[in-house]
Amino acid sequence: MADDQGKSMDNVVKKTGDMSLNAGAKAFVPKFNVKAPAFVPRPAAAPAAPTAAAAPAAATAPKPMSISIGGSASTSAAPAASAAAAPKTMSISIGGSSVSQPPPAAEEPAPVAPSAPVAPATESAAAPSAESAAAPAADDSQPDDTAAEEEMLLDEHFKEHMNVIFIGHVDAGKSTLGGNILYLTDMVDKRTMEKYEREAKEAGRESWYLSWALDTNQEERAKGKTVECGRAFFETSKRRYTILDAPGHKNYVPSMVGGAAQADVAVLVISARKGEFETGFERGGQTREHAVLVKTAGVRTLIVAINKMDDPTVGWDKSRYDEVIAKLTPFLKKTGYNPKTDVIFIPLSGFTGAGVKDRVGNACSWYQGASLLETLDGLQAVERKINGPLRIPISEKYREMGTIVSGKIESGHIRVNQKIMIMPERRVCEISNIYGVNEAEEQSAISGDNVRIKLRGVDDDVVQNGFVIVDRKHPCHSTREFDALLVIREAKNIITAGFKSVLHVHTATEEIILSKLLHKVNNKNQRSRMPPPFVKQGEMCIVRIQTSKPICVERYSEFPQLGRFTLRDEGKTIAVGKILKLVDTNTVNAAN
């Protein structure tokens, strides 16, 4: 045994005579990870044939384990007499030759300190490196944490949440329709509704009592006009809904735009009463502008509720219903909706409730379609990014025993005690409480939910409408300058560089200036080579926009909810657009 080992060592010395030695190199000490899964050795790529003496025992002896350093490993067999009972040998291959080391006498393995410096192992090495030994082996059967978390959140929020905005011209009956929905779905009890009816009668507003379920402040009740975008909740057997009651007067369009940014579905309420539909649909009426604004906000499905069909001037007349559809359809098609797939027409009465929860029935024998709530329940589910980067544009903020903000979760999910960041201020704080439907406290909320959040560690004067709540690992972009594709919808005069306007993007409102006109774009999406001197109504162009303050936006191709916007001036929607490029960006990495 000693002679064989002496010969092997002589062969190694001869073959490695040209190697340079570093006397000051540290001895190689293998690291062992006790938590690592059991190691299953693989045979060397080309093991040498056993000698004749060892051949009888080669079939029964275990395969030797080799560590290949700087070349392929060759195994040296143990003597035949002891091969069957001997433990596995360790073969260290240097430059193509191998040295067989006998196992240590102790039961626990001892570190091996070679006398020569060890070169880095090649990819074909049979034994794992220290780094790979420390890391657990990949297991395809191990469940994915992200999928498991998403499944758990879906179990907690098993009913889909959908945000519905009611839009239309003033006095079309939006608040009355919304209030009746709350009553019919038992969200407002009969006693409360009788109280509203009595108070409305005393104020000389008897027919307005249903709208008081949504119009809660005295100014709205006195004028009979919605001023702010109201919010309420109701639930069916299939879904949970948030009602966003948009103001219909042109002076309050900015509030309507903020509500449209949170909507998944829009209900365009049309008054079928003689003269009222025509007033709202003419130039200057809000029927047209609201339809354009919700399309710009990304609402793909539009339900047209032809209201007041029970009015004496209408009397559920089919010809009036067909007349309204005939006038609306070409306009909606021009706006970008497909009348066959994106638009649903429903006749109803928001005051009596006919066609709202239950079908119209005998009052309208010519219509056999679904009711409004049946139509909402039958809509296709909205795709949610539950495990996407957290994005919550803040639509409202106030102080009530702490800082409270509200908004729709566009992407991601939140939990109580979660650390978050408020952009663009980069302020890190913590979620103290989450309030969901009917102000009930929740432990979590997912994409699509419209929630109120109580924050810990931040003052309310730091937070503003239009700020965005994000997670620290995936912050959004904040910028003062970006390039955008603009469609000029209505402009009295030509628009040149230096034009000032008001930008509405998600829930943010900011003053901007068109610093440059970069290209004019034709109907084939071809860009002009030279910058145009001006653009006018009906044209498309690519412009550079500068904002007065940093705002949180994203490229439309990456995150549409934060990448589309509206330009308004002098109470009119001048243009709509989408962000193509962020010129001056400021991205924040996760804070430790």
Coordinates of C-alpha atoms in Angstrom, one line a residue:
M1 CA 0.0 0.0 0.0
A2 CA 2.8 2.4 0.9
D3 CA 4.7 1.6 -2.3
D4 CA 1.6 2.2 -4.5
Q5 CA 1.1 5.6 -2.8
G6 CA 4.7 6.5 -3.2
K7 CA 4.6 5.7 -7.0
S8 CA 1.4 7.8 -7.4
M9 CA 3.0 10.7 -5.7
D10 CA 6.1 10.4 -7.9
N11 CA 3.9 10.5 -11.0
V12 CA 2.2 13.7 -9.8
V13 CA 5.5 15.4 -9.1
K14 CA 6.7 14.6 -12.6
K15 CA 3.5 15.8 -14.4
T16 CA 3.2 19.0 -12.3
G17 CA 6.8 20.0 -12.3
D18 CA 6.1 23.0 -14.5
M19 CA 3.4 24.4 -12.2
S20 CA 4.2 27.6 -10.2
L21 CA 3.7 27.5 -6.5
N22 CA 2.6 30.3 -4.3
A23 CA 4.0 29.7 -0.9
G24 CA 2.0 32.5 0.6
A25 CA -1.4 31.2 -0.6
K26 CA -4.0 30.2 1.9
A27 CA -4.8 26.6 2.4
F28 CA -8.0 25.5 0.7
V29 CA -10.6 24.6 3.4
P30 CA -13.8 23.1 2.0
K31 CA -17.0 24.5 3.5
F32 CA -19.9 22.3 4.4
N33 CA -23.5 23.3 4.7
V34 CA -25.3 21.1 7.1
K35 CA -28.6 22.4 5.9
A36 CA -27.9 21.5 2.3
P37 CA -29.8 18.6 0.7
A38 CA -28.1 15.3 0.4
F39 CA -25.5 15.3 -2.3
V40 CA -25.8 12.6 -5.0
P41 CA -22.4 12.3 -6.8
R42 CA -22.3 11.9 -10.6
P43 CA -19.6 9.8 -12.3
A44 CA -16.7 11.5 -13.9
A45 CA -17.0 12.2 -17.6
A46 CA -14.4 9.5 -18.7
P47 CA -13.3 7.2 -15.9
A48 CA -10.2 5.2 -16.5
A49 CA -10.5 1.4 -16.9
P50 CA -9.7 -0.5 -13.8
T51 CA -6.5 -2.6 -13.7
A52 CA -6.6 -6.4 -14.1
A53 CA -6.0 -6.9 -10.4
A54 CA -8.9 -4.7 -9.4
A55 CA -11.3 -5.9 -12.2
P56 CA -13.1 -8.6 -10.1
A57 CA -14.0 -6.1 -7.4
A58 CA -14.8 -3.2 -9.7
A59 CA -18.4 -4.3 -10.3
T60 CA -19.2 -4.3 -6.6
A61 CA -17.1 -1.4 -5.3
P62 CA -18.8 2.0 -5.1
K63 CA -17.9 4.6 -7.6
P64 CA -15.2 7.0 -6.4
M65 CA -16.0 10.7 -6.0
S66 CA -13.7 13.0 -7.9
I67 CA -13.1 16.8 -7.7
S68 CA -11.8 18.0 -11.0
I69 CA -9.7 21.1 -10.8
G70 CA -8.2 22.5 -14.0
G71 CA -8.8 19.4 -16.2
S72 CA -10.7 16.1 -16.5
A73 CA -10.5 13.7 -13.6
S74 CA -9.3 10.1 -13.8
T75 CA -10.0 7.6 -11.0
S76 CA -7.5 5.3 -9.4
A77 CA -9.0 2.1 -8.1
A78 CA -8.3 0.7 -4.7
P79 CA -6.6 -2.8 -4.3
A80 CA -8.9 -5.7 -5.1
A81 CA -8.6 -7.3 -1.7
S82 CA -10.1 -4.4 0.2
A83 CA -12.2 -2.8 -2.6
A84 CA -15.5 -4.3 -1.5
A85 CA -15.2 -3.3 2.2
A86 CA -13.3 0.0 1.7
P87 CA -15.3 3.3 1.8
K88 CA -15.4 5.7 -1.2
T89 CA -12.1 7.3 -2.2
M90 CA -11.7 10.9 -3.0
S91 CA -9.8 11.8 -6.2
I92 CA -8.4 15.2 -6.7
S93 CA -7.5 15.8 -10.4
I94 CA -4.9 18.5 -11.2
G95 CA -4.2 19.2 -14.8
G96 CA -5.5 15.9 -16.0
S97 CA -3.8 13.5 -13.4
S98 CA -5.4 12.4 -10.2
V99 CA -4.2 11.7 -6.7
S100 CA -6.2 9.2 -4.6
Q101 CA -6.4 10.1 -0.9
P102 CA -7.4 7.5 1.6
P103 CA -10.4 8.4 3.8
P104 CA -9.6 9.8 7.2
A105 CA -9.6 7.6 10.2
A106 CA -12.1 9.8 12.2
E107 CA -15.8 9.4 11.5
E108 CA -16.3 13.1 10.8
P109 CA -14.7 14.4 7.7
A110 CA -11.7 16.6 8.2
P111 CA -10.7 19.6 6.0
V112 CA -8.1 18.7 3.3
A113 CA -5.2 21.2 3.0
P114 CA -3.4 20.5 -0.3
S115 CA 0.3 21.5 -0.5
A116 CA -0.1 23.1 -3.9
P117 CA -2.4 26.1 -4.8
V118 CA -5.7 25.0 -6.2
A119 CA -7.0 26.4 -9.5
P120 CA -10.7 27.3 -10.0
A121 CA -12.9 24.4 -10.8
T122 CA -14.3 24.0 -14.3
E123 CA -18.0 23.8 -15.1
S124 CA -17.5 20.0 -15.7
A125 CA -16.4 19.4 -12.1
A126 CA -18.4 16.6 -10.5
A127 CA -18.4 18.1 -6.9
P128 CA -20.3 21.3 -6.1
S129 CA -18.4 24.5 -5.2
A130 CA -18.6 26.2 -1.8
E131 CA -21.2 28.6 -3.2
S132 CA -23.4 25.9 -4.7
A133 CA -23.0 23.8 -1.6
A134 CA -24.3 26.7 0.5
A135 CA -27.4 27.2 -1.7
P136 CA -30.1 24.6 -1.7
A137 CA -30.6 22.7 -4.9
A138 CA -33.5 23.8 -7.1
D139 CA -36.6 21.8 -6.6
D140 CA -39.3 22.0 -9.3
S141 CA -41.8 20.6 -6.9
Q142 CA -41.4 23.5 -4.5
P143 CA -44.5 25.8 -4.6
D144 CA -44.1 29.3 -6.0
D145 CA -44.4 31.9 -3.3
T146 CA -45.9 34.5 -5.6
A147 CA -48.6 32.1 -6.9
A148 CA -49.4 31.0 -3.3
E149 CA -49.7 34.5 -2.1
E150 CA -51.9 35.5 -5.0
E151 CA -54.2 32.5 -4.3
M152 CA -54.4 33.4 -0.6
L153 CA -55.4 37.0 -1.5
L154 CA -58.0 35.8 -3.9
D155 CA -59.4 33.6 -1.2
E156 CA -59.6 36.5 1.1
H157 CA -61.3 38.7 -1.6
F158 CA -63.3 36.0 -3.3
K159 CA -65.8 38.5 -4.8
E160 CA -64.5 40.6 -7.6
H161 CA -64.6 44.4 -7.0
M162 CA -65.7 46.7 -9.9
N163 CA -65.7 50.5 -10.0
V164 CA -68.7 52.0 -11.9
I165 CA -68.9 55.7 -12.7
F166 CA -72.2 57.4 -13.5
I167 CA -71.7 60.1 -16.1
G168 CA -73.9 62.3 -18.2
H169 CA -75.4 65.8 -18.6
V170 CA -76.7 67.7 -15.6
D171 CA -80.2 66.6 -14.5
A172 CA -80.0 63.4 -16.4
G173 CA -80.8 61.5 -13.2
K174 CA -77.4 60.1 -12.2
S175 CA -77.7 60.6 -8.4
T176 CA -81.3 59.4 -8.4
L177 CA -80.4 56.2 -10.2
G178 CA -77.4 55.6 -7.9
G179 CA -79.5 56.2 -4.8
N180 CA -82.2 53.8 -6.0
I181 CA -79.6 51.2 -6.6
L182 CA -78.4 51.5 -3.0
Y183 CA -82.0 51.2 -1.8
L184 CA -82.8 48.2 -4.0
T185 CA -79.6 46.4 -2.9
D186 CA -80.4 47.0 0.8
M187 CA -77.4 49.3 1.3
V188 CA -79.8 52.0 2.5
D189 CA -82.7 50.8 4.7
K190 CA -86.3 51.8 4.3
R191 CA -86.4 54.0 7.4
T192 CA -83.4 56.1 6.2
M193 CA -85.0 56.5 2.7
E194 CA -88.3 57.6 4.3
K195 CA -86.4 60.2 6.3
Y196 CA -84.8 61.5 3.1
E197 CA -88.2 61.7 1.4
R198 CA -89.7 63.6 4.3
E199 CA -86.8 66.1 4.4
A200 CA -86.9 66.6 0.7
K201 CA -90.6 67.2 0.8
E202 CA -90.1 69.9 3.5
A203 CA -87.4 71.5 1.3
G204 CA -89.7 71.5 -1.7
R205 CA -87.5 68.9 -3.5
E206 CA -89.8 65.9 -3.2
S207 CA -88.5 64.1 -6.3
W208 CA -84.9 64.5 -5.3
Y209 CA -85.0 62.3 -2.2
L210 CA -83.4 59.3 -3.8
S211 CA -80.4 61.3 -4.9
W212 CA -79.8 62.4 -1.2
A213 CA -78.4 58.9 -0.6
L214 CA -75.4 60.0 -2.6
D215 CA -75.5 63.8 -2.4
T216 CA -74.8 64.1 1.3
N217 CA -73.7 67.7 1.8
Q218 CA -76.2 70.6 2.1
E219 CA -74.9 72.5 -0.9
E220 CA -75.6 69.6 -3.2
R221 CA -79.0 69.0 -1.7
A222 CA -80.0 72.6 -1.9
K223 CA -78.9 73.1 -5.6
G224 CA -79.9 69.6 -6.7
K225 CA -76.5 69.3 -8.4
T226 CA -73.6 67.0 -7.6
V227 CA -70.4 69.1 -6.9
E228 CA -67.8 66.4 -6.0
C229 CA -67.5 62.9 -7.2
G230 CA -69.5 60.9 -4.7
R231 CA -68.7 57.4 -3.6
A232 CA -70.9 54.6 -2.3
F233 CA -70.8 50.8 -2.2
F234 CA -73.3 48.0 -3.1
E235 CA -73.1 44.3 -3.5
T236 CA -74.8 41.6 -5.6
S237 CA -74.5 37.9 -5.4
K238 CA -71.7 37.9 -7.9
R239 CA -69.7 41.1 -7.3
R240 CA -68.9 44.1 -5.1
Y241 CA -69.3 47.5 -6.6
T242 CA -68.1 51.1 -5.9
I243 CA -70.4 53.8 -7.3
L244 CA -68.6 56.9 -8.5
D245 CA -71.2 59.6 -8.9
A246 CA -69.7 62.2 -11.3
P247 CA -70.9 65.8 -11.3
G248 CA -72.7 66.7 -14.5
H249 CA -72.2 70.5 -14.6
K250 CA -69.4 71.8 -16.8
N251 CA -67.9 73.8 -13.9
Y252 CA -67.1 70.5 -12.0
V253 CA -65.5 68.5 -14.8
P254 CA -62.2 68.3 -13.0
S255 CA -63.9 66.3 -10.3
M256 CA -65.4 64.1 -12.9
V257 CA -62.0 63.5 -14.5
G258 CA -60.6 62.3 -11.1
G259 CA -63.5 59.9 -10.8
A260 CA -63.1 58.6 -14.3
A261 CA -59.5 57.7 -13.6
Q262 CA -60.7 55.2 -11.0
A263 CA -63.5 53.6 -13.1
D264 CA -63.6 50.2 -14.7
V265 CA -67.0 50.6 -16.3
A266 CA -69.0 53.7 -17.2
V267 CA -72.8 54.2 -17.2
L268 CA -73.7 57.1 -19.4
V269 CA -77.1 58.3 -18.2
I270 CA -79.3 59.9 -20.9
S271 CA -82.5 61.6 -20.2
A272 CA -85.2 60.5 -22.7
R273 CA -87.4 63.4 -21.8
K274 CA -88.2 65.7 -24.7
G275 CA -85.6 68.5 -25.0
E276 CA -83.3 67.2 -22.2
F277 CA -81.5 64.7 -24.4
E278 CA -81.0 67.3 -27.1
T279 CA -79.6 69.9 -24.6
G280 CA -77.0 67.5 -23.3
F281 CA -76.0 66.2 -26.7
E282 CA -75.5 69.5 -28.4
R283 CA -72.2 71.4 -28.5
G284 CA -71.4 72.5 -25.0
G285 CA -73.5 69.7 -23.4
Q286 CA -71.7 67.3 -21.1
T287 CA -72.9 64.1 -22.7
R288 CA -70.3 64.4 -25.4
E289 CA -67.4 65.5 -23.2
H290 CA -68.0 62.9 -20.6
A291 CA -68.0 60.1 -23.1
V292 CA -64.7 61.4 -24.5
L293 CA -63.2 61.7 -21.0
V294 CA -64.0 58.2 -19.8
K295 CA -62.6 56.8 -23.1
T296 CA -59.4 58.7 -22.5
A297 CA -59.3 57.4 -18.9
G298 CA -59.2 53.8 -20.3
V299 CA -62.8 52.8 -19.7
R300 CA -63.5 50.1 -22.3
T301 CA -67.1 49.2 -21.6
L302 CA -69.9 51.8 -21.8
I303 CA -73.5 51.1 -20.6
V304 CA -75.9 53.7 -22.0
A305 CA -78.8 53.9 -19.5
I306 CA -81.7 55.7 -21.3
N307 CA -83.4 57.1 -18.2
K308 CA -86.8 58.7 -17.6
M309 CA -88.6 56.4 -20.0
D310 CA -91.6 56.6 -17.7
D311 CA -91.9 60.4 -18.2
P312 CA -95.3 61.5 -19.6
T313 CA -93.5 63.0 -22.6
V314 CA -92.0 59.6 -23.4
G315 CA -94.3 56.9 -22.0
W316 CA -91.9 54.0 -22.8
D317 CA -92.1 54.9 -26.5
K318 CA -89.9 52.7 -28.6
S319 CA -89.5 55.3 -31.3
R320 CA -87.9 57.7 -28.7
Y321 CA -85.6 55.0 -27.6
D322 CA -84.5 54.3 -31.2
E323 CA -84.1 58.0 -31.9
V324 CA -81.6 58.4 -29.0
I325 CA -79.7 55.3 -30.1
A326 CA -79.5 56.5 -33.7
K327 CA -78.0 59.9 -32.6
L328 CA -75.6 58.5 -30.1
T329 CA -74.1 55.6 -32.0
P330 CA -72.2 57.5 -34.7
F331 CA -70.7 59.8 -32.0
L332 CA -69.6 56.9 -29.8
K333 CA -68.1 55.2 -32.7
K334 CA -66.1 58.3 -33.6
T335 CA -65.0 58.5 -29.9
G336 CA -63.4 55.1 -30.2
Y337 CA -66.1 52.7 -28.9
N338 CA -67.2 49.7 -31.0
P339 CA -71.1 49.9 -30.8
K340 CA -71.3 46.1 -31.3
T341 CA -68.9 45.0 -28.5
D342 CA -68.2 48.0 -26.2
V343 CA -71.6 49.7 -25.9
I344 CA -74.8 48.3 -24.2
F345 CA -78.1 50.2 -24.4
I346 CA -80.8 49.8 -21.6
P347 CA -84.1 51.6 -21.2
L348 CA -85.0 52.2 -17.5
S349 CA -86.5 54.5 -15.0
G350 CA -84.1 55.5 -12.2
F351 CA -87.0 57.0 -10.1
T352 CA -89.4 54.0 -10.2
G353 CA -86.7 51.4 -10.4
A354 CA -88.0 49.8 -13.5
G355 CA -85.2 48.1 -15.4
V356 CA -82.7 48.8 -12.6
K357 CA -82.7 45.6 -10.5
D358 CA -85.5 43.7 -12.1
R359 CA -86.4 43.7 -15.7
V360 CA -88.8 46.2 -17.1
G361 CA -91.7 43.7 -17.7
N362 CA -95.1 44.7 -18.9
A363 CA -94.3 48.4 -18.9
C364 CA -92.0 48.0 -21.9
S365 CA -93.1 44.9 -23.8
W366 CA -90.8 45.6 -26.7
Y367 CA -87.6 45.3 -24.6
Q368 CA -86.8 41.8 -23.4
G369 CA -83.1 42.4 -22.4
A370 CA -81.4 42.3 -19.0
S371 CA -81.7 44.9 -16.3
L372 CA -78.9 47.2 -15.3
L373 CA -77.6 45.1 -12.4
E374 CA -77.9 42.0 -14.4
T375 CA -75.9 43.6 -17.2
L376 CA -73.2 44.7 -14.7
D377 CA -73.0 41.2 -13.2
G378 CA -72.7 39.7 -16.7
L379 CA -69.7 41.8 -17.8
Q380 CA -66.4 40.1 -18.4
A381 CA -64.0 40.2 -15.4
V382 CA -61.4 42.9 -15.4
E383 CA -57.8 41.7 -15.4
R384 CA -56.0 42.6 -12.2
K385 CA -52.3 42.7 -11.5
I386 CA -52.4 41.5 -7.9
N387 CA -48.7 40.8 -7.7
G388 CA -47.6 43.7 -9.9
P389 CA -45.7 46.8 -8.5
L390 CA -47.9 48.7 -6.1
R391 CA -49.5 51.8 -7.6
I392 CA -52.2 53.8 -5.7
P393 CA -52.9 57.3 -7.1
I394 CA -54.2 59.3 -4.2
S395 CA -57.7 60.9 -5.0
E396 CA -58.4 62.4 -1.6
K397 CA -56.7 63.1 1.6
Y398 CA -57.7 64.5 5.0
R399 CA -56.9 64.3 8.7
E400 CA -59.0 62.3 11.1
M401 CA -57.1 61.0 14.1
G402 CA -54.2 60.7 11.7
T403 CA -53.5 61.0 8.0
I404 CA -56.1 59.3 5.8
V405 CA -55.9 58.9 2.0
S406 CA -58.2 57.2 -0.5
G407 CA -57.8 55.9 -4.0
K408 CA -58.0 52.9 -6.2
I409 CA -55.3 50.2 -6.2
E410 CA -54.3 50.1 -9.8
S411 CA -51.7 47.4 -9.3
G412 CA -50.4 45.2 -6.5
H413 CA -51.8 44.7 -3.0
I414 CA -51.4 46.1 0.5
R415 CA -51.5 44.8 4.0
V416 CA -51.8 46.4 7.5
N417 CA -48.3 47.4 8.9
Q418 CA -46.8 47.3 5.4
K419 CA -44.0 49.8 4.7
I420 CA -44.8 52.0 1.7
M421 CA -43.4 55.1 -0.1
I422 CA -45.2 58.2 -1.3
M423 CA -44.0 59.6 -4.6
P424 CA -42.7 62.0 -5.7
E425 CA -41.8 63.1 -2.1
R426 CA -40.1 59.8 -1.5
R427 CA -41.6 59.8 2.0
V428 CA -41.5 56.3 3.6
C429 CA -44.4 55.5 6.0
E430 CA -46.5 52.6 7.2
I431 CA -50.1 51.5 6.7
S432 CA -51.9 51.6 10.0
N433 CA -55.5 50.7 8.9
I434 CA -57.3 49.8 5.7
Y435 CA -61.0 50.6 5.3
G436 CA -63.0 48.9 2.6
V437 CA -66.7 48.6 1.8
N438 CA -68.9 50.4 4.2
E439 CA -65.9 51.6 6.1
A440 CA -65.2 48.1 7.5
E441 CA -61.6 47.5 8.5
E442 CA -59.7 45.1 6.4
Q443 CA -56.4 43.3 6.8
S444 CA -55.5 43.5 3.1
A445 CA -56.7 44.9 -0.2
I446 CA -55.9 44.0 -3.8
S447 CA -55.8 45.5 -7.2
G448 CA -59.1 47.0 -8.2
D449 CA -60.3 47.8 -4.6
N450 CA -61.2 51.4 -3.8
V451 CA -60.0 51.9 -0.3
R452 CA -59.3 54.4 2.4
I453 CA -55.9 54.0 4.1
K454 CA -54.7 55.4 7.4
L455 CA -51.0 56.2 7.4
R456 CA -48.5 56.2 10.2
G457 CA -45.3 58.3 10.1
V458 CA -46.4 61.1 7.7
D459 CA -48.3 64.4 8.1
D460 CA -51.3 65.2 6.0
D461 CA -49.7 68.4 4.8
V462 CA -47.0 66.4 3.0
V463 CA -49.5 64.4 1.0
Q464 CA -51.4 65.8 -2.0
N465 CA -54.0 64.6 -4.5
G466 CA -52.2 63.0 -7.4
F467 CA -49.3 61.6 -5.3
V468 CA -48.8 57.9 -5.8
I469 CA -48.3 55.2 -3.1
V470 CA -45.7 52.6 -4.2
D471 CA -43.6 49.9 -2.6
R472 CA -40.1 50.8 -1.8
K473 CA -38.6 48.1 -4.1
H474 CA -40.5 49.2 -7.2
P475 CA -40.9 53.0 -7.2
C476 CA -42.6 54.8 -10.0
H477 CA -41.1 57.6 -12.2
S478 CA -41.4 61.3 -11.3
T479 CA -40.6 63.8 -14.0
R480 CA -41.0 67.4 -15.1
E481 CA -40.7 66.8 -18.8
F482 CA -41.9 64.1 -21.2
D483 CA -42.8 63.5 -24.9
A484 CA -46.4 62.6 -25.7
L485 CA -48.6 61.8 -28.7
L486 CA -51.4 64.4 -28.7
V487 CA -54.8 64.5 -30.5
I488 CA -56.3 67.9 -30.8
R489 CA -60.0 67.6 -30.2
E490 CA -61.2 71.1 -29.9
A491 CA -59.3 74.4 -30.3
K492 CA -60.5 77.8 -31.4
N493 CA -57.1 78.8 -32.6
I494 CA -53.9 77.1 -33.8
I495 CA -51.6 75.7 -31.1
T496 CA -47.9 76.5 -31.1
A497 CA -44.9 76.0 -28.9
G498 CA -45.4 77.8 -25.6
F499 CA -49.1 76.9 -25.4
K500 CA -50.2 76.7 -21.7
S501 CA -52.9 74.4 -20.4
V502 CA -53.9 72.2 -17.4
L503 CA -52.9 68.5 -17.4
H504 CA -55.2 65.8 -15.9
V505 CA -53.3 62.5 -15.5
H506 CA -54.8 59.8 -13.2
T507 CA -55.8 61.8 -10.1
A508 CA -53.2 64.6 -10.6
T509 CA -53.9 68.0 -11.9
E510 CA -50.9 70.2 -13.0
E511 CA -50.2 73.3 -15.1
I512 CA -48.1 72.6 -18.1
I513 CA -46.6 74.2 -21.2
L514 CA -46.0 72.7 -24.6
S515 CA -42.3 73.5 -24.9
K516 CA -41.8 71.9 -28.4
L517 CA -43.7 70.6 -31.3
L518 CA -41.6 67.7 -32.4
H519 CA -43.5 65.9 -35.2
K520 CA -46.9 66.0 -36.9
V521 CA -48.4 62.5 -37.3
N522 CA -50.8 61.6 -40.1
N523 CA -53.5 59.0 -40.1
K524 CA -51.0 56.2 -41.0
N525 CA -48.9 57.1 -37.9
Q526 CA -46.1 58.5 -40.1
R527 CA -44.1 61.3 -38.5
S528 CA -43.0 64.4 -40.3
R529 CA -39.3 65.0 -40.5
M530 CA -39.4 68.7 -39.6
P531 CA -41.1 70.1 -36.5
P532 CA -44.4 71.7 -37.5
P533 CA -44.8 75.4 -36.8
F534 CA -48.3 74.8 -35.4
V535 CA -51.1 72.3 -35.1
K536 CA -54.9 72.7 -35.2
Q537 CA -58.1 70.9 -34.4
G538 CA -58.4 67.4 -35.6
E539 CA -54.6 66.9 -36.1
M540 CA -52.2 64.6 -34.2
C541 CA -48.7 65.5 -33.2
I542 CA -45.8 64.5 -30.9
V543 CA -45.0 67.3 -28.4
R544 CA -42.7 67.9 -25.5
I545 CA -44.5 68.9 -22.3
Q546 CA -43.0 70.6 -19.2
T547 CA -44.8 70.6 -15.9
S548 CA -44.5 73.2 -13.1
K549 CA -43.9 70.5 -10.5
P550 CA -42.7 66.9 -10.5
I551 CA -45.5 64.5 -11.3
C552 CA -45.8 60.7 -11.1
V553 CA -46.3 59.2 -14.6
E554 CA -45.2 56.2 -16.6
R555 CA -44.9 55.4 -20.3
Y556 CA -48.2 54.3 -21.7
S557 CA -46.7 51.1 -23.1
E558 CA -45.5 50.1 -19.7
F559 CA -48.4 51.2 -17.4
P560 CA -51.4 52.7 -19.2
Q561 CA -53.2 53.9 -16.1
L562 CA -50.4 56.4 -15.4
G563 CA -49.6 57.1 -19.0
R564 CA -52.7 58.7 -20.5
F565 CA -53.9 62.2 -19.9
T566 CA -56.2 65.1 -20.9
L567 CA -55.4 68.7 -21.6
R568 CA -58.1 71.2 -20.6
D569 CA -58.3 75.0 -21.0
E570 CA -61.1 77.5 -20.4
G571 CA -63.5 74.8 -19.3
K572 CA -63.1 72.7 -22.4
T573 CA -61.2 69.5 -23.3
I574 CA -58.5 70.7 -25.7
A575 CA -56.6 67.5 -26.3
V576 CA -56.1 63.9 -25.2
G577 CA -52.8 62.0 -25.3
K578 CA -50.5 59.3 -24.1
I579 CA -46.9 59.4 -22.8
L580 CA -44.3 58.0 -25.1
K581 CA -41.0 59.0 -23.4
L582 CA -39.9 60.3 -20.1
V583 CA -37.2 63.0 -20.7
D584 CA -36.4 64.1 -17.2
T585 CA -36.9 61.2 -14.8
N586 CA -36.2 60.6 -11.2
T587 CA -36.4 57.0 -10.0
V588 CA -36.0 56.1 -6.3
N589 CA -34.6 52.8 -5.2
A590 CA -35.8 50.9 -2.2
A591 CA -34.9 52.6 1.1
N592 CA -33.2 50.6 3.7

